[in-house]
Coordinates of C-alpha atoms and ligand atoms in Angstrom, one line a residue:
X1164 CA 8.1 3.1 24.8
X1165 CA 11.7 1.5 24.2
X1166 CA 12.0 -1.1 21.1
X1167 CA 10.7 -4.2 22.1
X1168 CA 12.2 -8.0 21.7
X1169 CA 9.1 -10.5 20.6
X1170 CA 8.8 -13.8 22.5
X1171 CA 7.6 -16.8 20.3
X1172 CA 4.5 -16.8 21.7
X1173 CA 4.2 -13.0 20.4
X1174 CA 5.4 -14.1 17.0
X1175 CA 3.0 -16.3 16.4
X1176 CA 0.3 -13.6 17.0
X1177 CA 2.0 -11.5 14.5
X1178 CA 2.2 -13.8 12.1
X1179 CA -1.4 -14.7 12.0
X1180 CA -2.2 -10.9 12.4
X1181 CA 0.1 -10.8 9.0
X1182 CA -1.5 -13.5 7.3
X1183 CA -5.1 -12.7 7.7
X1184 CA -3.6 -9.0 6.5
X1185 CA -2.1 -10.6 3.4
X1186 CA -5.2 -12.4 2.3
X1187 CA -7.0 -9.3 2.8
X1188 CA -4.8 -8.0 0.6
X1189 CA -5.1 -10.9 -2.2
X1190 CA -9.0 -10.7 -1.9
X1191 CA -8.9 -7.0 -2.7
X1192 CA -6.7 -7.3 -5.5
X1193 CA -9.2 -10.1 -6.9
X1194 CA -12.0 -7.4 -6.5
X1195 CA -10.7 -4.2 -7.4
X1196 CA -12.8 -2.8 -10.5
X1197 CA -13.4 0.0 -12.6
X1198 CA -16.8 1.6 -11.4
X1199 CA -16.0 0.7 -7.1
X1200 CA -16.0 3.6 -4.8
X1201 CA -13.1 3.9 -2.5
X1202 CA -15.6 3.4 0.0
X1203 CA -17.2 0.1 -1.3
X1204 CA -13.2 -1.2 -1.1
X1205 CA -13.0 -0.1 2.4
X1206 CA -16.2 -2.3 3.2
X1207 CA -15.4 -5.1 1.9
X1208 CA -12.1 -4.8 3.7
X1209 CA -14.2 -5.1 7.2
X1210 CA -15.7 -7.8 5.8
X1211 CA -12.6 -9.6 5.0
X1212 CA -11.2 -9.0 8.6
X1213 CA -14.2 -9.9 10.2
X1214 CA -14.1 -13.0 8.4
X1215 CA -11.0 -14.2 10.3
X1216 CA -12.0 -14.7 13.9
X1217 CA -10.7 -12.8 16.3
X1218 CA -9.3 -9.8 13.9
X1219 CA -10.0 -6.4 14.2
X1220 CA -9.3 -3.6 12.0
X1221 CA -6.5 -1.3 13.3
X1222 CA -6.5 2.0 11.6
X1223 CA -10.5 2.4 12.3
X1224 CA -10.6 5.0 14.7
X1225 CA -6.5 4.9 15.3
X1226 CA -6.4 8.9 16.1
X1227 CA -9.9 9.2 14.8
X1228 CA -9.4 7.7 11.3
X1229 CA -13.0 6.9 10.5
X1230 CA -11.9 4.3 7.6
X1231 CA -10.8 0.1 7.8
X1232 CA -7.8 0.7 5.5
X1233 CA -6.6 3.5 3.2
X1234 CA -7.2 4.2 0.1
X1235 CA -5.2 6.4 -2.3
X1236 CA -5.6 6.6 -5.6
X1237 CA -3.1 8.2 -8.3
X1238 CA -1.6 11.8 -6.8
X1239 CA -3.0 10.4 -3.5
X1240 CA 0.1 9.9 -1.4
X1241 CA -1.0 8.1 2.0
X1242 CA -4.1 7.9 4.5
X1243 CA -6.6 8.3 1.4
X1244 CA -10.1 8.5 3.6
X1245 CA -12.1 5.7 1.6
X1246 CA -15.4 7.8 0.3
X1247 CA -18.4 7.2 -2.1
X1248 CA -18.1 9.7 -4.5
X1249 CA -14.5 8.5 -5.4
X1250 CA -14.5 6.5 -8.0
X1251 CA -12.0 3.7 -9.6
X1252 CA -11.5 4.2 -13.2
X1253 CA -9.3 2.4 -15.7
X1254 CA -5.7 3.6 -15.5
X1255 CA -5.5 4.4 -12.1
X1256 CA -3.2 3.1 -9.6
X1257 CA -4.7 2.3 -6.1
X1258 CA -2.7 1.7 -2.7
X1259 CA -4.6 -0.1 -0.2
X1260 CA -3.1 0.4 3.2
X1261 CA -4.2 -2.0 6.0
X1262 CA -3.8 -3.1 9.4
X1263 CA -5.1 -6.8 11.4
X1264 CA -5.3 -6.8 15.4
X1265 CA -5.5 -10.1 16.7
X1266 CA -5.1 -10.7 20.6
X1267 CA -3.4 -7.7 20.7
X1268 CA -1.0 -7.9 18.4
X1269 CA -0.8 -5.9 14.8
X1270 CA 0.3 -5.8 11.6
X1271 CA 0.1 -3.2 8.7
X1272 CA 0.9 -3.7 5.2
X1273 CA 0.1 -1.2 1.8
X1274 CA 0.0 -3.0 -1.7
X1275 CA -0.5 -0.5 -4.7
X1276 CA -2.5 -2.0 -7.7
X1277 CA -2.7 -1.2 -11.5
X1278 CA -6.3 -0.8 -12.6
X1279 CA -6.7 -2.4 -16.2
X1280 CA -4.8 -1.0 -18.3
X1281 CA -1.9 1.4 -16.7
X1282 CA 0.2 4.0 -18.7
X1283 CA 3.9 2.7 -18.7
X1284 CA 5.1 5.5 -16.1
X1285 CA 2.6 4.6 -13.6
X1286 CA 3.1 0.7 -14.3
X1287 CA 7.1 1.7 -13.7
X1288 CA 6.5 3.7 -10.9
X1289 CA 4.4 0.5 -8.5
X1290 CA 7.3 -1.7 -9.6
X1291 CA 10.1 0.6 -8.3
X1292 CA 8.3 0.7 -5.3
X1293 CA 7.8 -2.3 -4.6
X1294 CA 11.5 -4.0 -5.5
X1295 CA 12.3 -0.9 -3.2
X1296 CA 10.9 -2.7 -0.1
X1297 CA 13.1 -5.8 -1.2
X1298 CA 16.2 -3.6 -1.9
X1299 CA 15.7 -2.5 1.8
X1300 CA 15.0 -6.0 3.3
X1301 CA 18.8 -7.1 1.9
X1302 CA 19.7 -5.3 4.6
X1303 CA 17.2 -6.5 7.0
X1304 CA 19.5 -8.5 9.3
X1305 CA 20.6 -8.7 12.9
X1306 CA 23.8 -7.3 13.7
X1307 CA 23.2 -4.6 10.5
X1308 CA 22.5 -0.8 11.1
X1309 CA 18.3 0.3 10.7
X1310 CA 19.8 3.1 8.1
X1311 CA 21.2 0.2 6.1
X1312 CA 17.7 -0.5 5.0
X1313 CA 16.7 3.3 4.7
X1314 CA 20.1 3.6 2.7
X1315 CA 19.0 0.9 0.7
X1316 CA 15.7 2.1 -0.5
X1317 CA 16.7 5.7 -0.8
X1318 CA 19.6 4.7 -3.3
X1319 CA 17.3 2.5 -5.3
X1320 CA 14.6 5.1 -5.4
X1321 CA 16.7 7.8 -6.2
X1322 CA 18.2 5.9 -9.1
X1323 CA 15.4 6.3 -11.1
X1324 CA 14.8 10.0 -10.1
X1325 CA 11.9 9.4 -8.1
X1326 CA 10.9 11.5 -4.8
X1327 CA 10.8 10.0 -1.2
X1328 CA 8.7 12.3 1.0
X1329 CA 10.9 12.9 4.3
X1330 CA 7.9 12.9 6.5
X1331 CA 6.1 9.7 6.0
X1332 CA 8.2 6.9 7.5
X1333 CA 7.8 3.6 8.6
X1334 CA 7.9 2.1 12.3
X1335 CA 8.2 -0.5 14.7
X1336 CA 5.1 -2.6 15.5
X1337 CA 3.3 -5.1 17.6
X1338 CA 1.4 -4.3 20.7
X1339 CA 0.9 -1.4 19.3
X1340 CA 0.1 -0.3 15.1
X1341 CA 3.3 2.3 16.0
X1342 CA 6.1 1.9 17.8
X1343 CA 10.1 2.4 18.2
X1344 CA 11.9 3.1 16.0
X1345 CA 10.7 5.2 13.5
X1346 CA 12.0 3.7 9.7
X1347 CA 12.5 6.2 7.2
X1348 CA 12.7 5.7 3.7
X1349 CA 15.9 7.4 2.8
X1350 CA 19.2 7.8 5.1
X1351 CA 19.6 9.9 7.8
X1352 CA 22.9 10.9 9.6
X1353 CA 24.7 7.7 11.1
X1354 CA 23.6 4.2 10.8
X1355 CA 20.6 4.2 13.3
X1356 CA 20.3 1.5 16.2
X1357 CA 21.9 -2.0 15.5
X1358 CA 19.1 -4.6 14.3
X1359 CA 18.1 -7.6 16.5
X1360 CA 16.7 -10.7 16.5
X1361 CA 12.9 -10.6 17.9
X1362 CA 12.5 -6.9 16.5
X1363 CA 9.4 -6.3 14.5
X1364 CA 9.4 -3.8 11.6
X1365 CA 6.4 -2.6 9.5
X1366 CA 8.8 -1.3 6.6
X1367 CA 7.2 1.1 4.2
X1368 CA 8.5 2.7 0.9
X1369 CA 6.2 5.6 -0.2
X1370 CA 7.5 7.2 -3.6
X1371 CA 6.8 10.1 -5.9
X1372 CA 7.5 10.0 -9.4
X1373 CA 8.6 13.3 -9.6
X1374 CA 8.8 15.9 -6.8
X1375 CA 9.1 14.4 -3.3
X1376 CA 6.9 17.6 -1.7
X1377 CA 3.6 16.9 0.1
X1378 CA 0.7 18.7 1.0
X1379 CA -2.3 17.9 3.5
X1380 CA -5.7 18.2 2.0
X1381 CA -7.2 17.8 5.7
X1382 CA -6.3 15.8 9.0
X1383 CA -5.7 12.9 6.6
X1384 CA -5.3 13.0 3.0
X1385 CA -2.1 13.5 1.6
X1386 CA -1.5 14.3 -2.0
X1387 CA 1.7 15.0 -4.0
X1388 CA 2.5 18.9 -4.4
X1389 CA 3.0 18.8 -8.1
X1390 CA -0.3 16.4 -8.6
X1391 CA 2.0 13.6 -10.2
X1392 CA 1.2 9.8 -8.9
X1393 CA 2.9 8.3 -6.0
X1394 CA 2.8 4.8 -4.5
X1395 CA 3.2 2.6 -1.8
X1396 CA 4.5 -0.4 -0.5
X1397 CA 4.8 -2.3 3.4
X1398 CA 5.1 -5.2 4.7
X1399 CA 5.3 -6.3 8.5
X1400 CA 8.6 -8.3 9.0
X1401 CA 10.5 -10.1 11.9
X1402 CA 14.4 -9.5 12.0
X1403 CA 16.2 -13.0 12.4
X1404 CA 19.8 -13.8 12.2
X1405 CA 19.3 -14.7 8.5
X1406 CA 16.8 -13.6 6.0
X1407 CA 13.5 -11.6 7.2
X1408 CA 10.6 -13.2 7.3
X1409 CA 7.8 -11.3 5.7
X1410 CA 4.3 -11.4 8.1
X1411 CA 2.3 -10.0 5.9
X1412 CA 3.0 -12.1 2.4
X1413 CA 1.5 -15.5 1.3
X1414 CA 3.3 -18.2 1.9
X1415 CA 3.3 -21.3 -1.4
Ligands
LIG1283 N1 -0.2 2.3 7.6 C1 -0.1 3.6 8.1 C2 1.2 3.6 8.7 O1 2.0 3.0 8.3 C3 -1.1 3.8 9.2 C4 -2.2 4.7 8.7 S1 -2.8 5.7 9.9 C5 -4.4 5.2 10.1 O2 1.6 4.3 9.5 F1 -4.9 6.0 10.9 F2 -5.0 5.1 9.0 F3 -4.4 4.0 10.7
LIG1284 CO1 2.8 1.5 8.5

């Protein structure tokens, strides 16, 4: 499917998808707790959609994934299958991915949270990964180069010797939970397509704080090689001729 140009009409679909999505995300925050299962998280993240009418989850059953979002915890790198006899203890760091349809139309963002008290590394480690995202979205512009915002986030990454794993990437989205073009988090050769107006971008910095290798447990889990913590970051933006705007964050 070629990259796709949002009406209005589908923008506004987006951005509710997004904002349900974000205050999924706030109410899971609220929640999290020593003691929950990864499993008790994802339930109460189909409850929370299911609040909102009209919103579906999107990764339950995308490709068979039996879970409403993600959830990986510490060496857990993405697609963390949410399960009961894995617990949340103090000191972990959790990334909740998730994903809204509404009328056909999707978003997908990943927060990672500190669980009580977090050793200084880990706590480092969520905040490089997040100001990573916004380090990318500087670039986030019409008439700027897609590899500007991988370029972006690999050089801040880098900087503080972290590991981006080549094969988890970000993507386009909208009718679809992935779409053209694929967004990586560090830069390939050339400057990739020329951003427009209308595109829609779920942009998603993954990072390793030491070795960038993977490995698959199974069809989903992925866990750092070396067993060190990663995190995660994504939002779901719109490219305008100015700043992004951000789908799946509050608004004051
Ligand atoms: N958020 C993930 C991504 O960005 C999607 C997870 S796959 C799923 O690509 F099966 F869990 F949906
Ligand atoms: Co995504």
């Amino acid at each position: 499917m070629p990259i796709t140009i949002k009406s209005g009409e589908e923008l506004e679909l987006m951005r509710h998808a997004g904002f349900v999505l974000a205050s999924m995300h706030e109410e899971l925050r609220k929640a999290l707790k020593p003691g929950m299962s990864t499993l008790d998280i994802d339930k109460l993240a189909l409850e929370i959609t299911h609040s909102y009418d009209g919103c579906e989850p999107n990764f339950l059953g995308y490709e068979g994934f039996p879970g409403t979002v993600c959830v990986s915890v510490n060496e857990q790198v993405v697609h963390g299958i949410p399960r009961a006899d894995r617990i949340i203890k103090e000191g972990d760091i959790v990334s909740i991915d998730g994903g809204v349809v509404y009328k056909g139309y999707h978003s997908d963002a990943a927060r990672t949270w500190c669980v009580g008290e977090v050793s200084d590394e880990k706590r480092k480690l969520v905040e490089v990964t997040k100001q990573a995202f916004f380090e990318g979205m500087k670039f986030a512009k019409a008439g700027n180069h897609l590899y500007d915002i991988s370029a972006a986030i690999q050089k801040y990454v880098e900087s503080f010797g972290y590991g981006i794993a080549r094969e988890l990437t970000g993507h386009g989205i909208g009718t679809e939970l992935h779409e053209e073009p694929t967004v990586p988090n560090y830069k390939p050769i050339g400057r990739g397509l020329i951003l427009k107006k209308g595109m829609t971008l779920a942009v998603e910095p993954i990072v390793n704080m030491a070795s960038p290798r993977v490995k698959w447990l199974d069809d989903w889990d992925v866990v750092t090689a070396d067993g060190k913590p990663s995190a995660h970051y994504e939002n779901t933006i719109l490219i305008t001729d100015g700043e992004p705007e951000l789908f799946s964050i509050l608004r004051d």
